Coordinates of C-alpha atoms and ligand atoms in Angstrom, one line a residue:
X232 CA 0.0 0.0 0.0
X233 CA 3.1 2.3 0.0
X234 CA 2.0 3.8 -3.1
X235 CA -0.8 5.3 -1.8
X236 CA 0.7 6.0 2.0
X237 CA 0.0 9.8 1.6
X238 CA -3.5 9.1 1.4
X239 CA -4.0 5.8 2.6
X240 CA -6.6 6.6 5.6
X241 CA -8.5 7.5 2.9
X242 CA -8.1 4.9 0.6
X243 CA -8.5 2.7 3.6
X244 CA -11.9 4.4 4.4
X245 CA -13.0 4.8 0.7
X246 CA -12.1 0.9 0.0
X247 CA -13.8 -0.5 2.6
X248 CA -16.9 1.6 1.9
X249 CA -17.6 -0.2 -1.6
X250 CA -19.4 -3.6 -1.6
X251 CA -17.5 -4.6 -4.3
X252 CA -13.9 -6.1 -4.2
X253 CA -11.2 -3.9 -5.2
X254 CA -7.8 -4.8 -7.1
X255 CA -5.0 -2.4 -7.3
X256 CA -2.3 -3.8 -10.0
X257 CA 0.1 -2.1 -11.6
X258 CA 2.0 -2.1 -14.7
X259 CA 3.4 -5.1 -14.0
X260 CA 0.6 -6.1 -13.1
X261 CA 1.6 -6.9 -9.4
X262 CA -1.6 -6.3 -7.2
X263 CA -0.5 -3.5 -4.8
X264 CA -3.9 -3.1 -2.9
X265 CA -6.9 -4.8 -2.0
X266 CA -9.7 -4.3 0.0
X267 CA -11.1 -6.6 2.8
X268 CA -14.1 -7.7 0.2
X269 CA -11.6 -9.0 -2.4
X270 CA -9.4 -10.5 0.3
X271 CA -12.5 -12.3 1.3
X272 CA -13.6 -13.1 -2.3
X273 CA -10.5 -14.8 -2.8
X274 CA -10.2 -16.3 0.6
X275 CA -6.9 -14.6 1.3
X276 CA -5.6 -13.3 4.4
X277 CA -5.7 -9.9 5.5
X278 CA -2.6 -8.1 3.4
X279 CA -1.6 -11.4 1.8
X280 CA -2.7 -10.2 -1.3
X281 CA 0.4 -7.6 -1.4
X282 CA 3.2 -8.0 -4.1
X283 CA 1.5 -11.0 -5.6
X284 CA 0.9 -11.2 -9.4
X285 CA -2.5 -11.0 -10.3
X286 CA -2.5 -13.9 -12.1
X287 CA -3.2 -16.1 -8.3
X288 CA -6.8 -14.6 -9.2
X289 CA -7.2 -15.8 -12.6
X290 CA -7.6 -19.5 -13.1
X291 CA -5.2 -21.2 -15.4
X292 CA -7.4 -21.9 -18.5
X293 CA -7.9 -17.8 -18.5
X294 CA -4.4 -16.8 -17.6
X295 CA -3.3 -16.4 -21.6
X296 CA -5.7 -14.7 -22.6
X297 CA -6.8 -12.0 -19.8
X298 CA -3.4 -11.1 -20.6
X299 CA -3.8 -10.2 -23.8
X300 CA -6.7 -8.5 -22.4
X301 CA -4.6 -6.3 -19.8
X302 CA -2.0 -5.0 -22.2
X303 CA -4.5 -4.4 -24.7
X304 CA -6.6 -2.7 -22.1
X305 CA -3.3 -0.5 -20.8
X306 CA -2.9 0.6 -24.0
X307 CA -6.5 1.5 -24.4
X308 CA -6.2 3.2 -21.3
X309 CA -10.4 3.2 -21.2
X310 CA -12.6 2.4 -18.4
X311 CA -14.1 -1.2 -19.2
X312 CA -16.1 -3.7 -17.6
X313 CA -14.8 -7.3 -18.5
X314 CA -16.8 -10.2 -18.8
X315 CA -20.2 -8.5 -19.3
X316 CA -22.7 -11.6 -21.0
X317 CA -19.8 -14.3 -20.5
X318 CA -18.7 -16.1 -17.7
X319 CA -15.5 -15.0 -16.7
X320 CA -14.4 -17.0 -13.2
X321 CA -12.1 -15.9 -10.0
X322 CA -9.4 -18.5 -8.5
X323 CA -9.6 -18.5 -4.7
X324 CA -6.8 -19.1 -2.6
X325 CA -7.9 -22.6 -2.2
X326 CA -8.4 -23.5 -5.8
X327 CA -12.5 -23.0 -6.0
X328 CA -13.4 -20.9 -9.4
X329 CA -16.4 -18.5 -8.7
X330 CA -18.7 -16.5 -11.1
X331 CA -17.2 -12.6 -11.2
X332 CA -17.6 -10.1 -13.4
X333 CA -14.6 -6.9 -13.1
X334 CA -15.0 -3.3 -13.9
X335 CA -11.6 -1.7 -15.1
X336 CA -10.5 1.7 -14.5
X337 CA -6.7 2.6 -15.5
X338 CA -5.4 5.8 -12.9
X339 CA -1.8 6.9 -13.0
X340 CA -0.3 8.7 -9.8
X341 CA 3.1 9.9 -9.4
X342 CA 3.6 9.2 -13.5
X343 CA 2.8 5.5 -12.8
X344 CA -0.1 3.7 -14.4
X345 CA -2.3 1.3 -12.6
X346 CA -5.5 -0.4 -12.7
X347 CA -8.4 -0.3 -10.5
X348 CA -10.4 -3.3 -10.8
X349 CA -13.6 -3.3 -9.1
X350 CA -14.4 -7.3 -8.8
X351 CA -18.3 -8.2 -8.8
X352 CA -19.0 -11.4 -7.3
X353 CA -21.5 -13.1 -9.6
X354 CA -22.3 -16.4 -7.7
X355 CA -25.3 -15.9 -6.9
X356 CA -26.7 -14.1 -9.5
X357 CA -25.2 -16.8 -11.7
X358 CA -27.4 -19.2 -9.8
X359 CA -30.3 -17.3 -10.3
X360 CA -29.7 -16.8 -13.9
X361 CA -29.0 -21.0 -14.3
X362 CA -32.3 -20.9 -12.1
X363 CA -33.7 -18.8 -15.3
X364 CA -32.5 -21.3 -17.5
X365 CA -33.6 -23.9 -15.6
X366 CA -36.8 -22.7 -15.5
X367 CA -37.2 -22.0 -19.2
X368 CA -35.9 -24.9 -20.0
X369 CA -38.5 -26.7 -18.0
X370 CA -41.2 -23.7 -19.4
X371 CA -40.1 -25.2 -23.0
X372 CA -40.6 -28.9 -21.8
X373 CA -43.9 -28.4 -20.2
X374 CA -44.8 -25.8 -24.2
X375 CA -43.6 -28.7 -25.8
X376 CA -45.9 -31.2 -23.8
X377 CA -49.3 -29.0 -24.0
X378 CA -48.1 -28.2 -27.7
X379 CA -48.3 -32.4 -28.4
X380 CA -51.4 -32.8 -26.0
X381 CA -53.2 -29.6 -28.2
X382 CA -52.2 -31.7 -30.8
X383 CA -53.6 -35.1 -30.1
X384 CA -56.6 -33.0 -28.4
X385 CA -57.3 -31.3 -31.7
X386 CA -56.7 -34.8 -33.6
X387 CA -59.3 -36.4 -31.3
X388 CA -62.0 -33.3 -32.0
X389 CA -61.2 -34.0 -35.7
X390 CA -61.9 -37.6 -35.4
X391 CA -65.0 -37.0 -33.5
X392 CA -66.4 -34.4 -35.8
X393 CA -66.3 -36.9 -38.6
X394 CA -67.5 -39.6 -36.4
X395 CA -70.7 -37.1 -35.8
X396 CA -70.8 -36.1 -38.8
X397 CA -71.1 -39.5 -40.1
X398 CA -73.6 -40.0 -37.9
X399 CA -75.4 -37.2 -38.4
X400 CA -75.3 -38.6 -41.8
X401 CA -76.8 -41.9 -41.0
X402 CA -79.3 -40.1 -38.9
X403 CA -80.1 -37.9 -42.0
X404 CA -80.5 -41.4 -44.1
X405 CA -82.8 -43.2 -41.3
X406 CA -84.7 -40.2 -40.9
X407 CA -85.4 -39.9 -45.0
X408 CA -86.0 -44.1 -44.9
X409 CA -88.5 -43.6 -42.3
X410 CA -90.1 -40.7 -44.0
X411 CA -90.5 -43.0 -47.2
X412 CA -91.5 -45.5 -45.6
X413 CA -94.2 -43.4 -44.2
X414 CA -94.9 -42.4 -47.3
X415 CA -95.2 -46.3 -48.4
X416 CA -97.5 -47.2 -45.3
X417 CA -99.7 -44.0 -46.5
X418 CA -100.0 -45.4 -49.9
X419 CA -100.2 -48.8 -49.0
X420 CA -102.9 -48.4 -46.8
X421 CA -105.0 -46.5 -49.6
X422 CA -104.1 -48.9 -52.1
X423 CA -105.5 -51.6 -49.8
X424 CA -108.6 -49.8 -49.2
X425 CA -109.1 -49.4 -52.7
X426 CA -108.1 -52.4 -53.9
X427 CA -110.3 -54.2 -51.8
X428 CA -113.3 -52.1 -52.1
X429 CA -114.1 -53.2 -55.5
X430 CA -114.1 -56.9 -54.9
X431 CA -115.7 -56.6 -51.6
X432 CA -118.7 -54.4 -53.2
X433 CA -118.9 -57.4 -55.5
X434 CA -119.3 -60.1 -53.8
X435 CA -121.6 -58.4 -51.5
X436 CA -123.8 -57.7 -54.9
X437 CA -123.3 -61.5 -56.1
X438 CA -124.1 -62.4 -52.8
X439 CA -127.3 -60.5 -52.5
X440 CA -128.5 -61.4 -55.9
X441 CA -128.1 -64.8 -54.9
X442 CA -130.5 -65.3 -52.1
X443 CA -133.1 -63.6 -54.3
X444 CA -132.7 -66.4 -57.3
X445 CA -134.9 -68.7 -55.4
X446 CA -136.9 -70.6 -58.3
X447 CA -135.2 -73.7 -59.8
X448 CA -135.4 -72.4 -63.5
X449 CA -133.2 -69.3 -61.8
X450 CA -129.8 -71.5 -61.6
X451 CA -128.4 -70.1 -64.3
X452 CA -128.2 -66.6 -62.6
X453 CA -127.0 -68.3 -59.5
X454 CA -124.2 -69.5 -61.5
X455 CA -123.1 -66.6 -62.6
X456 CA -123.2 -64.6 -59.4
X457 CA -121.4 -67.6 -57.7
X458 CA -118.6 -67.5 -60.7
X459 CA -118.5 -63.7 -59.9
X460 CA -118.1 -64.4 -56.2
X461 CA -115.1 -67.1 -56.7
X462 CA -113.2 -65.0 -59.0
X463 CA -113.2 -61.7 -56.7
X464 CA -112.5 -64.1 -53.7
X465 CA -109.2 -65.2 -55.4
X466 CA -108.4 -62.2 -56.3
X467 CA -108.9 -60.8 -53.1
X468 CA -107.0 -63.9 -51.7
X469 CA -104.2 -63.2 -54.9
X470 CA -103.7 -59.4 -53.3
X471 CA -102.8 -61.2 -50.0
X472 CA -100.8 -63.8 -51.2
X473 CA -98.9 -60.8 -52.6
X474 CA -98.3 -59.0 -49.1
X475 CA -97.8 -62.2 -47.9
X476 CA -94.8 -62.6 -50.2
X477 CA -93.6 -59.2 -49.6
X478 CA -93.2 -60.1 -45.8
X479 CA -91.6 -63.4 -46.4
X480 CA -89.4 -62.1 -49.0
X481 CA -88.0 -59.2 -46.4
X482 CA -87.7 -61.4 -43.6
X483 CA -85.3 -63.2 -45.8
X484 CA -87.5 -66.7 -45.0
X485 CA -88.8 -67.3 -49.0
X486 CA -87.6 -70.8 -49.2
X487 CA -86.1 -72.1 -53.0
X488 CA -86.7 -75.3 -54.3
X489 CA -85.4 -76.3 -57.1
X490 CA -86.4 -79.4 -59.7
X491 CA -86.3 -81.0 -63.1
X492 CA -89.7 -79.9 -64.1
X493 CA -91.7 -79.5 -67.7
X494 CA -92.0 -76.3 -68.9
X495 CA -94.9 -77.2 -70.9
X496 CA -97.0 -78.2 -68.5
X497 CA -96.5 -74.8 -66.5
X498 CA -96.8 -72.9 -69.3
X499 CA -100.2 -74.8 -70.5
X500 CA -101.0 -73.7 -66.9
X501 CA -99.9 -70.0 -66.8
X502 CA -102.1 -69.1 -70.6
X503 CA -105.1 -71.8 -69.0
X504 CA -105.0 -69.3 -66.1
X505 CA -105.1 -66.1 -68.1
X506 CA -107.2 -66.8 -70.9
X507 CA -110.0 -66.8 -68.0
X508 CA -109.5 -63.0 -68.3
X509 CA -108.7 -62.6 -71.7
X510 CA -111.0 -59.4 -73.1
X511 CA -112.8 -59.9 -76.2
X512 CA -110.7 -60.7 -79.4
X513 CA -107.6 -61.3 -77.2
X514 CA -105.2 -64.1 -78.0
X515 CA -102.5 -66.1 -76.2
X516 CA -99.8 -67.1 -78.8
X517 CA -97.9 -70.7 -77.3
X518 CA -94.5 -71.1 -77.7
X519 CA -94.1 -73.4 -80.0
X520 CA -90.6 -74.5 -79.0
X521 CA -91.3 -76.3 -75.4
X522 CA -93.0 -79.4 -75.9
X523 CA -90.8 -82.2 -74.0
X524 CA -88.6 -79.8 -72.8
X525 CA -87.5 -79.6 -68.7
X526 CA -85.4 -77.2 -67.2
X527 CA -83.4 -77.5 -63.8
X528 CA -85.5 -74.2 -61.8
X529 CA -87.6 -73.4 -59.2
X530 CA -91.2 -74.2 -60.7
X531 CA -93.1 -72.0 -57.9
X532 CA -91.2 -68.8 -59.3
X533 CA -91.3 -69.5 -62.9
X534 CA -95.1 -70.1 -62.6
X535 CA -95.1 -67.0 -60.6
X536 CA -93.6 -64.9 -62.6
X537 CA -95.1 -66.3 -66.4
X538 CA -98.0 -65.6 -64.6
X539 CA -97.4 -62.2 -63.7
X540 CA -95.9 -60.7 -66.8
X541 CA -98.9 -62.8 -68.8
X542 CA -101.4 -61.0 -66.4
X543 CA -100.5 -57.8 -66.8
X544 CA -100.1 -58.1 -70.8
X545 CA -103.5 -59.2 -70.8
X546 CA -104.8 -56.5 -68.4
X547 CA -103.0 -54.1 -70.2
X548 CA -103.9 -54.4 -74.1
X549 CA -106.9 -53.5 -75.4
X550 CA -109.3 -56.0 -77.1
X551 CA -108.4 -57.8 -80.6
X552 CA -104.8 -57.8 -80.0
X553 CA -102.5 -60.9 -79.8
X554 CA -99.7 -62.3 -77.0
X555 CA -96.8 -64.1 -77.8
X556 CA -95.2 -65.8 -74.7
X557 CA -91.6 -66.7 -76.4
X558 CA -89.1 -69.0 -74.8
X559 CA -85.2 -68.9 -75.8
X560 CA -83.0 -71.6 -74.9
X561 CA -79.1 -70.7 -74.3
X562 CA -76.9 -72.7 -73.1
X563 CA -76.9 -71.7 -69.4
X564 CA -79.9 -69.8 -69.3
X565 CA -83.3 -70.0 -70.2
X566 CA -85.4 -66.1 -71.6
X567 CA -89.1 -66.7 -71.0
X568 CA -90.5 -63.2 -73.1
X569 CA -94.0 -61.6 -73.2
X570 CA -94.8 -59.6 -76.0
X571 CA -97.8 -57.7 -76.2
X572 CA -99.3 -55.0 -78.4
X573 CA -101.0 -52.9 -75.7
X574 CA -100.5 -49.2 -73.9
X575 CA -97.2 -49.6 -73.0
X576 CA -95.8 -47.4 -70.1
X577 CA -94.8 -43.7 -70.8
X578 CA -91.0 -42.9 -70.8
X579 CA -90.8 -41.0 -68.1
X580 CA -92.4 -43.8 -66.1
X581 CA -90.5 -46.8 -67.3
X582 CA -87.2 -46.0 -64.6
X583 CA -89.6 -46.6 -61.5
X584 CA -91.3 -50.0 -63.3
X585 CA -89.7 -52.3 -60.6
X586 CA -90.4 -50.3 -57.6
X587 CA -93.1 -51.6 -54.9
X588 CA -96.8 -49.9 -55.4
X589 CA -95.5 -48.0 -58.3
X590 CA -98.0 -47.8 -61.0
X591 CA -97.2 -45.3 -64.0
X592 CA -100.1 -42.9 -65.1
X593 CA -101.3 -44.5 -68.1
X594 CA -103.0 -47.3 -65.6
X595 CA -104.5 -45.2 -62.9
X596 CA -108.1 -46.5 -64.1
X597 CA -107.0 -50.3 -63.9
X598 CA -107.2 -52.1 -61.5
X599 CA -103.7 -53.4 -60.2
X600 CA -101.6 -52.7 -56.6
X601 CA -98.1 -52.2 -58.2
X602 CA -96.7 -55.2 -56.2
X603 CA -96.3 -57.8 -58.8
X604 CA -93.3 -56.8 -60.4
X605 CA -91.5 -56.1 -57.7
X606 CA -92.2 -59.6 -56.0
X607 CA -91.1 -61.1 -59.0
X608 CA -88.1 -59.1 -59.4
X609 CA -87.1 -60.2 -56.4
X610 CA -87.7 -63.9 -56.2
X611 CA -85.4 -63.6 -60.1
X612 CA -82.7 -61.7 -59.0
X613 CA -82.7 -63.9 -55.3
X614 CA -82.6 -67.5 -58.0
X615 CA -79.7 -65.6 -59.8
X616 CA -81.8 -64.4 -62.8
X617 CA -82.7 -60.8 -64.5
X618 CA -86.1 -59.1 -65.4
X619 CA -86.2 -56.6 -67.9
X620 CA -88.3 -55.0 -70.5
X621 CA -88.8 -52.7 -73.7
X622 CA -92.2 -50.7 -74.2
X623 CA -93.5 -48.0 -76.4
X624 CA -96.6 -45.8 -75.0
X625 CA -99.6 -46.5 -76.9
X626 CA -97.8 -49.5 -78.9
X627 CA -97.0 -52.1 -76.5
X628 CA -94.5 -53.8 -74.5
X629 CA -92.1 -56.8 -74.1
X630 CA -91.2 -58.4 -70.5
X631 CA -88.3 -60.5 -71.0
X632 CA -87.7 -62.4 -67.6
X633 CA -84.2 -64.9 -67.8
X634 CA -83.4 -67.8 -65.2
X635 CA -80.3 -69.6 -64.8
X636 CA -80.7 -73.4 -65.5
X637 CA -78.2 -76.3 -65.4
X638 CA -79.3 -77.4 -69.0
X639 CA -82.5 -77.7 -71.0
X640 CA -83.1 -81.4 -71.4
X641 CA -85.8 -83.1 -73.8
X642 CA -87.9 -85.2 -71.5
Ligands
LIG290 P1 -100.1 -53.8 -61.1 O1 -100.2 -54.4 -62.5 O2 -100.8 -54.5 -60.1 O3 -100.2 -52.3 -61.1 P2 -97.3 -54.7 -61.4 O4 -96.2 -54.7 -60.4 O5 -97.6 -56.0 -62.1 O6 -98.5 -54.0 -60.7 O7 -96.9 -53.6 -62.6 C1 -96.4 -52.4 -62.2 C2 -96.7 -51.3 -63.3 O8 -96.0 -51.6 -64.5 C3 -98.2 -51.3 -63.7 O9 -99.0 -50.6 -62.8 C4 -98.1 -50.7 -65.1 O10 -98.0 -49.3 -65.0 C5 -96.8 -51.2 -65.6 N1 -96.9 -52.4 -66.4 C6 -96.6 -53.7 -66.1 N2 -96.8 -54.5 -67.2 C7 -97.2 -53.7 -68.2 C8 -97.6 -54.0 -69.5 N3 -97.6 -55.2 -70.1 N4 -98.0 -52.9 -70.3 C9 -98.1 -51.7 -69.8 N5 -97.7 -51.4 -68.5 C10 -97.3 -52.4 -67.7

């Protein structure tokens, strides 16, 4: 402290009023004072300090180039605060580095130069800052984690959006069945009515007339009023057989049967049946290709449907006009077509043909439910078979129905 013994109460005094440690080198860069703060800083001894190079303070992986620093810095001749936003480290007497940042301020006195360094111990606000770090690291982590969970939680809404609006979708489509099928019952209900009014008024009428036919000579008219009565009966019974069908069909329990049976004998059958409502003048052509012939199908059906398409050609043509019932043979299959020269069905209507209780507009004065075709649709398509047809309005129409069959054999 000789340098500054004319003044060194008051260096003494000023020293030991800062918080901060204070170095005195000089030139060589010898410390020449301390205060008790840097003493302690470095864990030295009071005055021990004295004469000692000022590299004891500086760690050995520093020494090199905080001297470079210093000479540059002497040159410079500028205060400076070293270390600001690095870490720059102290070596205490016992080997232990701490956190320090130093403020630099070059003085000369009596024409010689030294350096104040004011020596900042940084240890705990080096703590607090890995604290900081710490913290932010963990603040990162925990971003990171809600940023996936968002994630997933935002994959999840996505998923169940489309899962409700699928089912919103299905919803949508159950609601629009069910409104058709309303819509079905509605007209099924007034078709019934209807289609059952007409018969019923008739055999009620038959059945009135009869009981007033009480002479013997009168039997004749009883006849005919009984014939009336059995023909409305089976039709009435025909309308159920078709609902009947309907049901079975939906439940899935119509049972197949198939057999080697002669398609001449059903078909004698089928045009027996029909020419019992043939109008006047009208004609059932035979095909003349099925005598002895058998196919390998299920007889029910093919009656059922050679009825059907021969039933309606006959309901639908006017009087004086011919049917052709026409079978093809091909190898696999067998075409039963009816070909008929009567109103046909209107364009627009001929898309909806196949659909239950659809009758198109040209027929809304016959009688008819609109089920037939669709039964028999049905029962074809469920034996592996196709229904189709051609028609002109106002010039007829030809219902081709085709079954599958192991062969056509000759009897
Ligand atoms: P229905 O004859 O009892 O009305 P179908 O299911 O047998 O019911 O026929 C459905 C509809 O197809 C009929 O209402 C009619 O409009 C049309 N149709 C069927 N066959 C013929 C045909 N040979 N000529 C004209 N229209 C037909």
């Amino acid at each position: 402290m000789r340098v500054f013994e004319e003044d060194s109460n008051i260096f003494v005094l000023l020293s030991e009023a800062i918080s901060e440690g204070l170095v005195v080198v000089n030139s060589e860069q010898k410390i020449v004072a301390t205060n008790r703060r840097a003493e302690l800083l470095f864990r030295y001894e009071h005055g021990e300090l004295i004469g000692k190079p000022l590299s004891v303070l500086i760690p050995h992986t520093y020494r090199d180039t905080h001297e470079q620093h210093v000479s540059h810095f002497q040159k410079d001749r500028q205060q400076k605060r070293m270390a600001v936003g690095r870490s720059l480290f102290g070596l205490r007497k016992n080997g232990e580095q701490f956190p320090l940042e130093v403020g630099l301020n070059p003085f000369k006195l009596y024409d010689k130069s030294y350096v104040l360094a004011l020596v900042y111990d940084m240890t705990e606000l080096r703590a607090k800052d890995s604290e900081i770090r710490e913290l932010n690291l963990h603040l990162e982590e925990k971003i990171k984690e809600r940023t996936q969970e968002l994630r997933h939680t935002v994959a999840q809404l996505k998923r169940e959006m489309r899962r409700r609006e699928k089912a919103e979708a299905l919803i949508k489509n159950s609601l629009q069945k069910e409104k058709e099928l309303n819509e079905l019952k509605t007209k099924f209900l007034s078709l019934v009515s209807h289609e059952f009014k007409t018969p019923l008024s008739g055999i009620l009428t038959s059945a009135t007339l009869v009981g007033k036919y009480s002479l013997e000579e009168q039997q004749p008219k009883r006849e005919k009023h009984l014939n009336t009565l059995m023909s409305e009966v089976r039709r009435l019974n025909d309308i159920l057989n078709d609902f009947l069908s309907i049901e079975r069909l939906e439940q899935g329990k119509e049972i197949y049967r198939k057999t080697n049976f002669s398609l001449s004998k059903v078909i004698n059958e089928v045009i027996y049946n029909a020419n019992m409502t043939l109008k006047s003048g009208q004609k059932i052509n035979y095909p003349q290709n099925v005598e002895d012939m058998a196919i390998f199908q299920d007889e029910k059906i093919v009656f059922l449907a050679l009825t059907n398409l021969v039933y309606n050609a006959v309901k639908y043509s006017p009087e004086d006009t011919e049917i052709d019932l026409k079978v093809v043979f091909l190898e696999e299959r067998v075409i039963f077509r009816v070909i008929d020269r009567g109103i046909g069905i209107p364009l627009k209507d001929q898309k909806h043909i196949f659909e239950r209780y659809f009758r198109a507009e040209n027929v809304l004065l016959t009688q008819g439910t609109g089920i037939g075709l669709n039964i028999v649709k049905s029962h074809v398509e469920n034996l592996g078979g196709t229904i189709y047809f051609e028609s002109e309005h106002k010039k007829g129409s030809t219902f081709s129905v085709e079954f599958p069959v192991s062969e056509a054999v000759e009897n």
